[in-house]
PDB file of C-alpha atoms and ligand atoms in Angstrom:
ATOM      1  CA  MET A 571     153.964 -52.484 -39.721  1.00 61.00           C
ATOM      2  CA  SER A 572     151.959 -51.972 -42.571  1.00 69.00           C
ATOM      3  CA  ILE A 573     150.488 -48.429 -43.576  1.00 73.00           C
ATOM      4  CA  PHE A 574     147.228 -49.854 -45.218  1.00 73.00           C
ATOM      5  CA  PRO A 575     144.243 -50.493 -42.897  1.00 71.00           C
ATOM      6  CA  ALA A 576     143.970 -54.820 -43.279  1.00 74.00           C
ATOM      7  CA  LYS A 577     141.245 -54.897 -45.603  1.00 74.00           C
ATOM      8  CA  GLY A 578     142.067 -53.483 -49.000  1.00 75.00           C
ATOM      9  CA  VAL A 579     138.262 -52.092 -49.488  1.00 79.00           C
ATOM     10  CA  TRP A 580     137.852 -49.738 -46.222  1.00 76.00           C
ATOM     11  CA  TRP A 581     136.145 -47.244 -48.143  1.00 78.00           C
ATOM     12  CA  ASN A 582     133.349 -49.590 -48.491  1.00 81.00           C
ATOM     13  CA  GLU A 583     133.055 -50.771 -45.046  1.00 81.00           C
ATOM     14  CA  PRO A 584     129.556 -50.229 -43.818  1.00 85.00           C
ATOM     15  CA  VAL A 585     130.085 -46.905 -41.172  1.00 86.00           C
ATOM     16  CA  GLU A 586     129.956 -47.459 -37.393  1.00 89.00           C
ATOM     17  CA  LYS A 587     126.878 -46.185 -35.792  1.00 92.00           C
ATOM     18  CA  SER A 588     127.891 -42.755 -33.465  1.00 94.00           C
ATOM     19  CA  GLU A 589     130.111 -41.847 -36.543  1.00 93.00           C
ATOM     20  CA  VAL A 590     126.198 -41.691 -38.547  1.00 95.00           C
ATOM     21  CA  LEU A 591     124.886 -39.486 -35.904  1.00 96.00           C
ATOM     22  CA  TRP A 592     127.661 -37.356 -35.475  1.00 97.00           C
ATOM     23  CA  VAL A 593     127.930 -36.316 -38.640  1.00 96.00           C
ATOM     24  CA  SER A 594     124.002 -35.969 -38.987  1.00 97.00           C
ATOM     25  CA  ILE A 595     123.939 -33.964 -35.415  1.00 98.00           C
ATOM     26  CA  ALA A 596     126.434 -31.820 -37.583  1.00 98.00           C
ATOM     27  CA  PHE A 597     124.636 -31.549 -40.075  1.00 98.00           C
ATOM     28  CA  LEU A 598     121.402 -29.899 -38.801  1.00 98.00           C
ATOM     29  CA  TRP A 599     123.353 -27.691 -36.960  1.00 98.00           C
ATOM     30  CA  ALA A 600     124.976 -26.440 -39.905  1.00 98.00           C
ATOM     31  CA  MET A 601     121.264 -26.753 -41.726  1.00 98.00           C
ATOM     32  CA  ILE A 602     119.932 -24.318 -38.684  1.00 97.00           C
ATOM     33  CA  MET A 603     122.977 -21.420 -38.553  1.00 95.00           C
ATOM     34  CA  PHE A 604     122.670 -21.653 -42.139  1.00 95.00           C
ATOM     35  CA  PHE A 605     118.659 -20.548 -42.086  1.00 94.00           C
ATOM     36  CA  MET A 606     119.505 -18.118 -39.061  1.00 92.00           C
ATOM     37  CA  MET A 607     121.287 -15.754 -42.369  1.00 85.00           C
ATOM     38  CA  PRO A 608     118.445 -15.592 -43.085  1.00 86.00           C
ATOM     39  CA  TYR A 609     116.188 -15.171 -40.644  1.00 89.00           C
ATOM     40  CA  TRP A 610     118.398 -12.838 -38.545  1.00 84.00           C
ATOM     41  CA  HIS A 611     118.104 -10.441 -41.810  1.00 80.00           C
ATOM     42  CA  PHE A 612     114.505  -9.983 -40.920  1.00 83.00           C
ATOM     43  CA  ALA A 613     114.394 -10.690 -37.096  1.00 83.00           C
ATOM     44  CA  GLY A 614     117.829  -8.915 -36.060  1.00 76.00           C
ATOM     45  CA  GLU A 615     117.183  -5.998 -33.747  1.00 66.00           C
ATOM     46  CA  GLN A 616     120.575  -3.864 -34.609  1.00 60.00           C
ATOM     47  CA  ASN A 617     121.889  -6.411 -37.611  1.00 65.00           C
ATOM     48  CA  LEU A 618     123.435  -5.219 -40.788  1.00 74.00           C
ATOM     49  CA  SER A 619     121.647  -5.391 -44.019  1.00 73.00           C
ATOM     50  CA  ASN A 620     124.136  -3.009 -45.834  1.00 78.00           C
ATOM     51  CA  GLU A 621     123.807  -2.886 -50.074  1.00 88.00           C
ATOM     52  CA  ALA A 622     127.226  -2.120 -52.003  1.00 92.00           C
ATOM     53  CA  TYR A 623     127.096   1.055 -55.394  1.00 95.00           C
ATOM     54  CA  LYS A 624     130.304   1.932 -57.202  1.00 96.00           C
ATOM     55  CA  ILE A 625     131.395   5.089 -56.845  1.00 96.00           C
ATOM     56  CA  SER A 626     134.472   7.043 -57.401  1.00 96.00           C
ATOM     57  CA  PRO A 627     135.802   8.808 -54.534  1.00 96.00           C
ATOM     58  CA  ASP A 628     135.977  12.352 -55.628  1.00 96.00           C
ATOM     59  CA  ALA A 629     131.950  11.870 -56.436  1.00 96.00           C
ATOM     60  CA  PHE A 630     131.333  10.929 -53.166  1.00 97.00           C
ATOM     61  CA  VAL A 631     133.521  13.336 -51.641  1.00 97.00           C
ATOM     62  CA  GLU A 632     132.147  15.519 -53.432  1.00 96.00           C
ATOM     63  CA  LYS A 633     128.738  14.317 -52.287  1.00 96.00           C
ATOM     64  CA  THR A 634     129.311  14.576 -48.937  1.00 96.00           C
ATOM     65  CA  GLU A 635     129.953  18.028 -49.267  1.00 96.00           C
ATOM     66  CA  ASN A 636     127.504  18.909 -50.779  1.00 96.00           C
ATOM     67  CA  PHE A 637     125.200  17.328 -48.100  1.00 95.00           C
ATOM     68  CA  ALA A 638     127.522  18.827 -45.218  1.00 95.00           C
ATOM     69  CA  ALA A 639     127.146  22.239 -46.987  1.00 95.00           C
ATOM     70  CA  LYS A 640     123.560  22.240 -46.495  1.00 95.00           C
ATOM     71  CA  TYR A 641     123.211  21.040 -42.764  1.00 94.00           C
ATOM     72  CA  THR A 642     126.027  22.426 -40.609  1.00 94.00           C
ATOM     73  CA  VAL A 643     124.836  23.325 -37.434  1.00 95.00           C
ATOM     74  CA  ARG A 644     128.830  23.479 -36.129  1.00 93.00           C
ATOM     75  CA  GLU A 645     132.416  22.922 -35.331  1.00 94.00           C
ATOM     76  CA  ASP A 646     134.062  20.501 -33.492  1.00 92.00           C
ATOM     77  CA  ALA A 647     136.621  23.158 -31.681  1.00 90.00           C
ATOM     78  CA  ALA A 648     139.509  20.177 -31.012  1.00 89.00           C
ATOM     79  CA  THR A 649     139.448  19.092 -34.637  1.00 90.00           C
ATOM     80  CA  GLY A 650     137.807  21.230 -36.836  1.00 92.00           C
ATOM     81  CA  ILE A 651     135.410  19.275 -38.314  1.00 95.00           C
ATOM     82  CA  PRO A 652     131.574  20.105 -39.404  1.00 95.00           C
ATOM     83  CA  VAL A 653     129.304  18.365 -37.448  1.00 96.00           C
ATOM     84  CA  VAL A 654     125.895  18.167 -39.484  1.00 96.00           C
ATOM     85  CA  ALA A 655     122.522  18.146 -38.366  1.00 96.00           C
ATOM     86  CA  PRO A 656     120.541  16.189 -40.943  1.00 95.00           C
ATOM     87  CA  PRO A 657     116.610  16.228 -41.473  1.00 95.00           C
ATOM     88  CA  ALA A 658     115.385  12.721 -39.198  1.00 91.00           C
ATOM     89  CA  GLY A 659     115.390   9.879 -42.123  1.00 89.00           C
ATOM     90  CA  SER A 660     117.614  11.149 -45.029  1.00 94.00           C
ATOM     91  CA  ASP A 661     120.416  10.777 -46.260  1.00 95.00           C
ATOM     92  CA  VAL A 662     123.383  10.650 -44.267  1.00 97.00           C
ATOM     93  CA  TYR A 663     126.556  10.929 -45.922  1.00 97.00           C
ATOM     94  CA  ILE A 664     130.461  10.024 -44.353  1.00 97.00           C
ATOM     95  CA  PHE A 665     133.805   9.115 -45.870  1.00 97.00           C
ATOM     96  CA  GLY A 666     136.744   8.029 -44.302  1.00 96.00           C
ATOM     97  CA  ARG A 667     140.463   9.554 -45.427  1.00 95.00           C
ATOM     98  CA  THR A 668     143.751   9.744 -43.834  1.00 93.00           C
ATOM     99  CA  PHE A 669     143.021   9.742 -40.895  1.00 93.00           C
ATOM    100  CA  GLU A 670     139.614  11.800 -39.766  1.00 95.00           C
ATOM    101  CA  TRP A 671     135.685  10.841 -40.425  1.00 97.00           C
ATOM    102  CA  TRP A 672     134.227  13.637 -42.318  1.00 95.00           C
ATOM    103  CA  PRO A 673     131.809  14.729 -41.312  1.00 96.00           C
ATOM    104  CA  MET A 674     130.995  14.749 -37.866  1.00 96.00           C
ATOM    105  CA  LEU A 675     126.787  13.569 -37.499  1.00 96.00           C
ATOM    106  CA  GLU A 676     123.964  14.406 -34.815  1.00 96.00           C
ATOM    107  CA  LEU A 677     120.991  12.453 -35.318  1.00 96.00           C
ATOM    108  CA  GLU A 678     117.884  12.450 -33.714  1.00 95.00           C
ATOM    109  CA  GLN A 679     117.645   9.177 -31.600  1.00 95.00           C
ATOM    110  CA  ASP A 680     114.559   7.023 -32.672  1.00 93.00           C
ATOM    111  CA  LYS A 681     114.800   7.792 -36.498  1.00 94.00           C
ATOM    112  CA  SER A 682     115.745   6.211 -39.181  1.00 93.00           C
ATOM    113  CA  TYR A 683     118.897   7.570 -41.348  1.00 94.00           C
ATOM    114  CA  ARG A 684     120.051   6.089 -44.694  1.00 95.00           C
ATOM    115  CA  PHE A 685     123.540   5.921 -43.931  1.00 95.00           C
ATOM    116  CA  HIS A 686     126.645   6.264 -47.662  1.00 96.00           C
ATOM    117  CA  ILE A 687     129.589   5.748 -47.041  1.00 97.00           C
ATOM    118  CA  SER A 688     132.818   5.420 -48.486  1.00 97.00           C
ATOM    119  CA  SER A 689     136.413   6.457 -48.633  1.00 97.00           C
ATOM    120  CA  ALA A 690     138.843   9.828 -49.777  1.00 96.00           C
ATOM    121  CA  ASP A 691     141.919   7.500 -50.433  1.00 94.00           C
ATOM    122  CA  TYR A 692     142.151   3.806 -48.798  1.00 95.00           C
ATOM    123  CA  MET A 693     141.106   0.910 -46.918  1.00 96.00           C
ATOM    124  CA  HIS A 694     138.955   2.108 -43.391  1.00 97.00           C
ATOM    125  CA  GLY A 695     137.363   0.577 -41.177  1.00 96.00           C
ATOM    126  CA  PHE A 696     134.111   1.991 -39.608  1.00 95.00           C
ATOM    127  CA  SER A 697     133.821   0.361 -36.253  1.00 95.00           C
ATOM    128  CA  LEU A 698     130.847   2.251 -34.149  1.00 92.00           C
ATOM    129  CA  LEU A 699     131.351   1.920 -30.617  1.00 87.00           C
ATOM    130  CA  PRO A 700     129.509   0.865 -28.303  1.00 85.00           C
ATOM    131  CA  GLU A 701     127.779  -0.884 -30.731  1.00 82.00           C
ATOM    132  CA  ASN A 702     128.293  -3.742 -32.620  1.00 78.00           C
ATOM    133  CA  ILE A 703     128.884  -2.002 -36.327  1.00 84.00           C
ATOM    134  CA  ASN A 704     131.520  -3.326 -38.001  1.00 88.00           C
ATOM    135  CA  LEU A 705     132.055  -2.598 -41.707  1.00 91.00           C
ATOM    136  CA  GLN A 706     134.966  -2.825 -43.811  1.00 93.00           C
ATOM    137  CA  ILE A 707     135.225   0.752 -46.245  1.00 95.00           C
ATOM    138  CA  ILE A 708     136.314   0.296 -49.617  1.00 94.00           C
ATOM    139  CA  PRO A 709     137.542   3.239 -51.878  1.00 95.00           C
ATOM    140  CA  ASP A 710     135.005   3.329 -55.436  1.00 95.00           C
ATOM    141  CA  TYR A 711     132.213   1.558 -52.958  1.00 96.00           C
ATOM    142  CA  GLU A 712     129.441   2.979 -51.737  1.00 96.00           C
ATOM    143  CA  MET A 713     128.277   1.171 -48.299  1.00 94.00           C
ATOM    144  CA  VAL A 714     124.470   2.308 -47.909  1.00 94.00           C
ATOM    145  CA  LEU A 715     122.360   1.274 -44.988  1.00 90.00           C
ATOM    146  CA  THR A 716     119.820   2.147 -42.597  1.00 88.00           C
ATOM    147  CA  ILE A 717     120.988   3.302 -38.665  1.00 89.00           C
ATOM    148  CA  THR A 718     118.606   3.540 -36.294  1.00 90.00           C
ATOM    149  CA  PRO A 719     119.567   5.253 -33.244  1.00 92.00           C
ATOM    150  CA  THR A 720     117.879   3.223 -30.367  1.00 91.00           C
ATOM    151  CA  SER A 721     119.851   5.132 -26.914  1.00 93.00           C
ATOM    152  CA  SER A 722     121.295   8.770 -26.676  1.00 94.00           C
ATOM    153  CA  GLY A 723     125.160   9.935 -26.189  1.00 94.00           C
ATOM    154  CA  GLU A 724     127.586  10.122 -27.777  1.00 94.00           C
ATOM    155  CA  PHE A 725     129.247   7.649 -30.102  1.00 95.00           C
ATOM    156  CA  SER A 726     132.673   7.254 -31.933  1.00 95.00           C
ATOM    157  CA  ILE A 727     133.695   5.451 -35.296  1.00 96.00           C
ATOM    158  CA  VAL A 728     137.255   4.118 -34.696  1.00 96.00           C
ATOM    159  CA  CYS A 729     139.159   2.722 -37.806  1.00 96.00           C
ATOM    160  CA  ASN A 730     140.284  -0.229 -37.710  1.00 94.00           C
ATOM    161  CA  GLU A 731     142.341  -1.351 -40.276  1.00 95.00           C
ATOM    162  CA  PHE A 732     145.212  -0.138 -40.078  1.00 95.00           C
ATOM    163  CA  CYS A 733     145.563   2.677 -42.959  1.00 95.00           C
ATOM    164  CA  GLY A 734     148.904   4.239 -42.099  1.00 94.00           C
ATOM    165  CA  ILE A 735     151.101   6.373 -39.226  1.00 94.00           C
ATOM    166  CA  GLY A 736     147.752   7.758 -38.328  1.00 94.00           C
ATOM    167  CA  HIS A 737     145.455   5.542 -38.314  1.00 96.00           C
ATOM    168  CA  HIS A 738     145.654   5.267 -34.157  1.00 94.00           C
ATOM    169  CA  ASN A 739     144.248   8.394 -33.977  1.00 93.00           C
ATOM    170  CA  MET A 740     141.097   8.059 -36.899  1.00 95.00           C
ATOM    171  CA  VAL A 741     137.805   8.939 -34.088  1.00 95.00           C
ATOM    172  CA  GLY A 742     134.546   9.630 -36.147  1.00 95.00           C
ATOM    173  CA  LYS A 743     131.986  11.559 -33.992  1.00 95.00           C
ATOM    174  CA  ILE A 744     128.171  10.656 -34.133  1.00 96.00           C
ATOM    175  CA  PHE A 745     125.963  12.785 -31.148  1.00 96.00           C
ATOM    176  CA  VAL A 746     122.415  11.325 -30.752  1.00 96.00           C
ATOM    177  CA  LYS A 747     119.837  13.153 -28.671  1.00 91.00           C
TER     178      LYS A 747
HETATM  179 CU1  CUA B 645     141.505   4.632 -41.880  1.00 81.75          CU
HETATM  180 CU2  CUA B 645     142.700   3.267 -39.447  1.00 81.75          CU
END
């Protein structure tokens, strides 16, 4: 038995009908999926369309500390982390560092906020539970996105990028009322 096809010019044979059909269906589906991306950008209700800007970790920490100094309403009893309640519709700043999200936030339901998220040291993952919001947070980059809480309650920010020995304890809080 030869490993070569019987006809030398096998690549020049007419394509079988069913194969043409499957390739067409696959191509069509790929195109539908491709155009779903821009479609969901506009039509998705909780769809993230974030921007990213370069910023040094020190500069971002300073911005966040200024933000917290202005709007802190109390301290979280368990961790001592400030809870910050910014005016509705304003910019909010939060950073991850080993092993906490700083500060905690208190937001109003159905009001939009411009989130600025970055890291003060290593790579962290910003995973907002139980929503399907998931961002990779990298030092030197400021992620900016608009978030509108549509339900009230207590939301956890879980770090989902392994960042060291206390990674599993790195849980932030957002309170929505
Ligand atoms: Cu931060 Cu894992």
